[in-house]
Amino acid sequence: MSKLKWIGASAILAVGIISGSLIGNALSVGTSSVTPGTVSDPVVTKSYVDEQIAKLSGGGSTGGGTATATLEVVTVPADRILMVNAGSEIVIRTGKAVAYSSDSNGISDVTAGADIKSGVAVPANHEIWFPRDGRGIQAAPGTTGSLTVLVKGSYYLE
C-alpha cells in the first residue's frame, strides 16, 4: 500500500506541474515583450502633450503662421464700423448692431444657421463668423450708444 500511495502522490504531483506550466504559458501570451522607452513604446513628456493640445485648440503653429485663440473685448463707438477679417468671429454682448458688407454677400450667424445681409440686425449673444474680408458690424441706425463685442481673430475700426 505504501507503493500505491507513492504512485498516487507522484501522479498528482505530475498533473500539478503540467497544469501549472500550461496555465503559466496561457497567462504569458497576453503580456507584451516591448521594452518601455523604445521606439515601439515611447515615453511621452508633458511638454509634448501640451504642444499637441495647443495645436488642437488653435493656439499652436499652423503651417507658416501662429493662430491666436484669444477673445478680446472691443468697444465700438456708434459712429464707427468694426471691420472683421476673414476667418474671425464675434459675439455682440451689448448694443444693437447691423451687418456691414462691401458687397452683396453677408456674414454668417453660426448660432442661427443663417446668412445676415448688409443692413440687417445682428442678434446679441450669437456667434457670428466672417467668411471674407470687407465685412463687419456697426451700430444700428438711430443708436447713440456704443457696442460691446467679443472678437476672436483680427479686426480694425473704420
mmCIF file of N, CA and C in Angstrom, residues 101-147:
data_model
loop_
_atom_site.group_PDB
_atom_site.id
_atom_site.type_symbol
_atom_site.label_atom_id
_atom_site.label_comp_id
_atom_site.label_asym_id
_atom_site.label_seq_id
_atom_site.Cartn_x
_atom_site.Cartn_y
_atom_site.Cartn_z
ATOM 1 N N SER A 101 -21.394 95.064 -45.172
ATOM 2 C CA SER A 101 -20.662 94.321 -46.190
ATOM 3 C C SER A 101 -20.392 95.229 -47.371
ATOM 4 N N SER A 102 -19.187 95.130 -47.901
ATOM 5 C CA SER A 102 -18.818 95.954 -49.051
ATOM 6 C C SER A 102 -19.359 95.384 -50.361
ATOM 7 N N ASP A 103 -19.955 94.186 -50.309
ATOM 8 C CA ASP A 103 -20.581 93.603 -51.499
ATOM 9 C C ASP A 103 -21.978 93.108 -51.134
ATOM 10 N N SER A 104 -22.603 92.346 -52.009
ATOM 11 C CA SER A 104 -23.987 91.910 -51.764
ATOM 12 C C SER A 104 -24.086 90.727 -50.807
ATOM 13 N N ASN A 105 -22.977 90.111 -50.470
ATOM 14 C CA ASN A 105 -22.996 88.978 -49.548
ATOM 15 C C ASN A 105 -22.965 89.465 -48.107
ATOM 16 N N GLY A 106 -23.228 88.549 -47.187
ATOM 17 C CA GLY A 106 -23.321 88.959 -45.793
ATOM 18 C C GLY A 106 -22.327 88.248 -44.899
ATOM 19 N N ILE A 107 -22.723 88.116 -43.641
ATOM 20 C CA ILE A 107 -21.923 87.435 -42.625
ATOM 21 C C ILE A 107 -22.727 86.239 -42.132
ATOM 22 N N SER A 108 -22.034 85.288 -41.527
ATOM 23 C CA SER A 108 -22.677 84.035 -41.113
ATOM 24 C C SER A 108 -23.053 84.049 -39.642
ATOM 25 N N ASP A 109 -24.351 83.866 -39.353
ATOM 26 C CA ASP A 109 -24.819 83.684 -37.980
ATOM 27 C C ASP A 109 -24.751 82.186 -37.706
ATOM 28 N N VAL A 110 -23.678 81.749 -37.079
ATOM 29 C CA VAL A 110 -23.456 80.328 -36.828
ATOM 30 C C VAL A 110 -24.495 79.779 -35.852
ATOM 31 N N THR A 111 -24.901 80.565 -34.883
ATOM 32 C CA THR A 111 -25.879 80.119 -33.892
ATOM 33 C C THR A 111 -27.223 79.805 -34.534
ATOM 34 N N ALA A 112 -27.691 80.692 -35.405
ATOM 35 C CA ALA A 112 -28.997 80.504 -36.042
ATOM 36 C C ALA A 112 -28.899 79.724 -37.349
ATOM 37 N N GLY A 113 -27.689 79.557 -37.861
ATOM 38 C CA GLY A 113 -27.522 78.889 -39.141
ATOM 39 C C GLY A 113 -28.071 79.723 -40.283
ATOM 40 N N ALA A 114 -27.792 81.018 -40.259
ATOM 41 C CA ALA A 114 -28.366 81.935 -41.247
ATOM 42 C C ALA A 114 -27.309 82.895 -41.777
ATOM 43 N N ASP A 115 -27.578 83.446 -42.958
ATOM 44 C CA ASP A 115 -26.738 84.482 -43.549
ATOM 45 C C ASP A 115 -27.388 85.825 -43.248
ATOM 46 N N ILE A 116 -26.601 86.765 -42.768
ATOM 47 C CA ILE A 116 -27.129 88.094 -42.445
ATOM 48 C C ILE A 116 -26.595 89.071 -43.494
ATOM 49 N N LYS A 117 -27.478 89.664 -44.252
ATOM 50 C CA LYS A 117 -27.110 90.620 -45.307
ATOM 51 C C LYS A 117 -26.797 91.986 -44.708
ATOM 52 N N SER A 118 -26.125 92.814 -45.481
ATOM 53 C CA SER A 118 -25.752 94.155 -45.047
ATOM 54 C C SER A 118 -26.989 94.967 -44.674
ATOM 55 N N GLY A 119 -26.940 95.640 -43.518
ATOM 56 C CA GLY A 119 -28.035 96.474 -43.044
ATOM 57 C C GLY A 119 -29.055 95.748 -42.190
ATOM 58 N N VAL A 120 -28.957 94.423 -42.101
ATOM 59 C CA VAL A 120 -29.897 93.624 -41.306
ATOM 60 C C VAL A 120 -29.358 93.490 -39.877
ATOM 61 N N ALA A 121 -30.263 93.469 -38.896
ATOM 62 C CA ALA A 121 -29.887 93.383 -37.483
ATOM 63 C C ALA A 121 -29.102 92.106 -37.194
ATOM 64 N N VAL A 122 -28.085 92.252 -36.364
ATOM 65 C CA VAL A 122 -27.270 91.126 -35.909
ATOM 66 C C VAL A 122 -27.664 90.847 -34.462
ATOM 67 N N PRO A 123 -28.167 89.629 -34.167
ATOM 68 C CA PRO A 123 -28.620 89.350 -32.796
ATOM 69 C C PRO A 123 -27.465 89.284 -31.792
ATOM 70 N N ALA A 124 -27.748 89.742 -30.587
ATOM 71 C CA ALA A 124 -26.774 89.656 -29.497
ATOM 72 C C ALA A 124 -26.629 88.199 -29.059
ATOM 73 N N ASN A 125 -25.463 87.886 -28.536
ATOM 74 C CA ASN A 125 -25.136 86.566 -27.988
ATOM 75 C C ASN A 125 -25.179 85.443 -29.021
ATOM 76 N N HIS A 126 -25.062 85.770 -30.301
ATOM 77 C CA HIS A 126 -24.942 84.774 -31.359
ATOM 78 C C HIS A 126 -23.498 84.774 -31.860
ATOM 79 N N GLU A 127 -22.993 83.600 -32.192
ATOM 80 C CA GLU A 127 -21.660 83.526 -32.778
ATOM 81 C C GLU A 127 -21.756 83.918 -34.250
ATOM 82 N N ILE A 128 -21.017 84.953 -34.622
ATOM 83 C CA ILE A 128 -21.035 85.477 -35.990
ATOM 84 C C ILE A 128 -19.651 85.249 -36.597
ATOM 85 N N TRP A 129 -19.640 84.639 -37.779
ATOM 86 C CA TRP A 129 -18.392 84.303 -38.460
ATOM 87 C C TRP A 129 -18.267 85.125 -39.736
ATOM 88 N N PHE A 130 -17.064 85.577 -40.032
ATOM 89 C CA PHE A 130 -16.807 86.411 -41.197
ATOM 90 C C PHE A 130 -16.021 85.605 -42.235
ATOM 91 N N PRO A 131 -16.703 85.170 -43.307
ATOM 92 C CA PRO A 131 -16.052 84.299 -44.286
ATOM 93 C C PRO A 131 -15.049 85.012 -45.188
ATOM 94 N N ARG A 132 -15.170 86.331 -45.332
ATOM 95 C CA ARG A 132 -14.264 87.097 -46.216
ATOM 96 C C ARG A 132 -13.976 88.466 -45.601
ATOM 97 N N ASP A 133 -12.915 89.079 -46.095
ATOM 98 C CA ASP A 133 -12.603 90.456 -45.692
ATOM 99 C C ASP A 133 -13.658 91.404 -46.267
ATOM 100 N N GLY A 134 -13.672 92.641 -45.770
ATOM 101 C CA GLY A 134 -14.596 93.656 -46.283
ATOM 102 C C GLY A 134 -15.962 93.597 -45.640
ATOM 103 N N ARG A 135 -16.053 92.953 -44.507
ATOM 104 C CA ARG A 135 -17.340 92.845 -43.795
ATOM 105 C C ARG A 135 -17.149 93.190 -42.331
ATOM 106 N N GLY A 136 -18.241 93.599 -41.699
ATOM 107 C CA GLY A 136 -18.160 93.959 -40.297
ATOM 108 C C GLY A 136 -19.525 94.227 -39.712
ATOM 109 N N ILE A 137 -19.539 94.975 -38.627
ATOM 110 C CA ILE A 137 -20.796 95.369 -37.974
ATOM 111 C C ILE A 137 -20.679 96.834 -37.576
ATOM 112 N N GLN A 138 -21.826 97.461 -37.397
ATOM 113 C CA GLN A 138 -21.881 98.838 -36.912
ATOM 114 C C GLN A 138 -23.144 99.006 -36.078
ATOM 115 N N ALA A 139 -23.183 100.070 -35.325
ATOM 116 C CA ALA A 139 -24.372 100.349 -34.511
ATOM 117 C C ALA A 139 -25.574 100.551 -35.431
ATOM 118 N N ALA A 140 -26.723 100.086 -34.989
ATOM 119 C CA ALA A 140 -27.951 100.230 -35.776
ATOM 120 C C ALA A 140 -28.275 101.706 -35.957
ATOM 121 N N PRO A 141 -28.867 102.061 -37.108
ATOM 122 C CA PRO A 141 -29.230 103.471 -37.338
ATOM 123 C C PRO A 141 -30.102 104.005 -36.194
ATOM 124 N N GLY A 142 -29.816 105.216 -35.788
ATOM 125 C CA GLY A 142 -30.573 105.844 -34.704
ATOM 126 C C GLY A 142 -30.040 105.517 -33.324
ATOM 127 N N THR A 143 -29.056 104.638 -33.237
ATOM 128 C CA THR A 143 -28.471 104.259 -31.951
ATOM 129 C C THR A 143 -27.357 105.232 -31.591
ATOM 130 N N THR A 144 -27.349 105.669 -30.364
ATOM 131 C CA THR A 144 -26.308 106.609 -29.942
ATOM 132 C C THR A 144 -25.255 105.945 -29.065
ATOM 133 N N GLY A 145 -25.579 104.821 -28.468
ATOM 134 C CA GLY A 145 -24.651 104.123 -27.581
ATOM 135 C C GLY A 145 -23.653 103.269 -28.352
ATOM 136 N N SER A 146 -22.597 102.901 -27.679
ATOM 137 C CA SER A 146 -21.579 102.060 -28.303
ATOM 138 C C SER A 146 -21.968 100.583 -28.208
ATOM 139 N N LEU A 147 -21.254 99.751 -28.955
ATOM 140 C CA LEU A 147 -21.434 98.295 -28.919
ATOM 141 C C LEU A 147 -20.299 97.689 -28.103
#
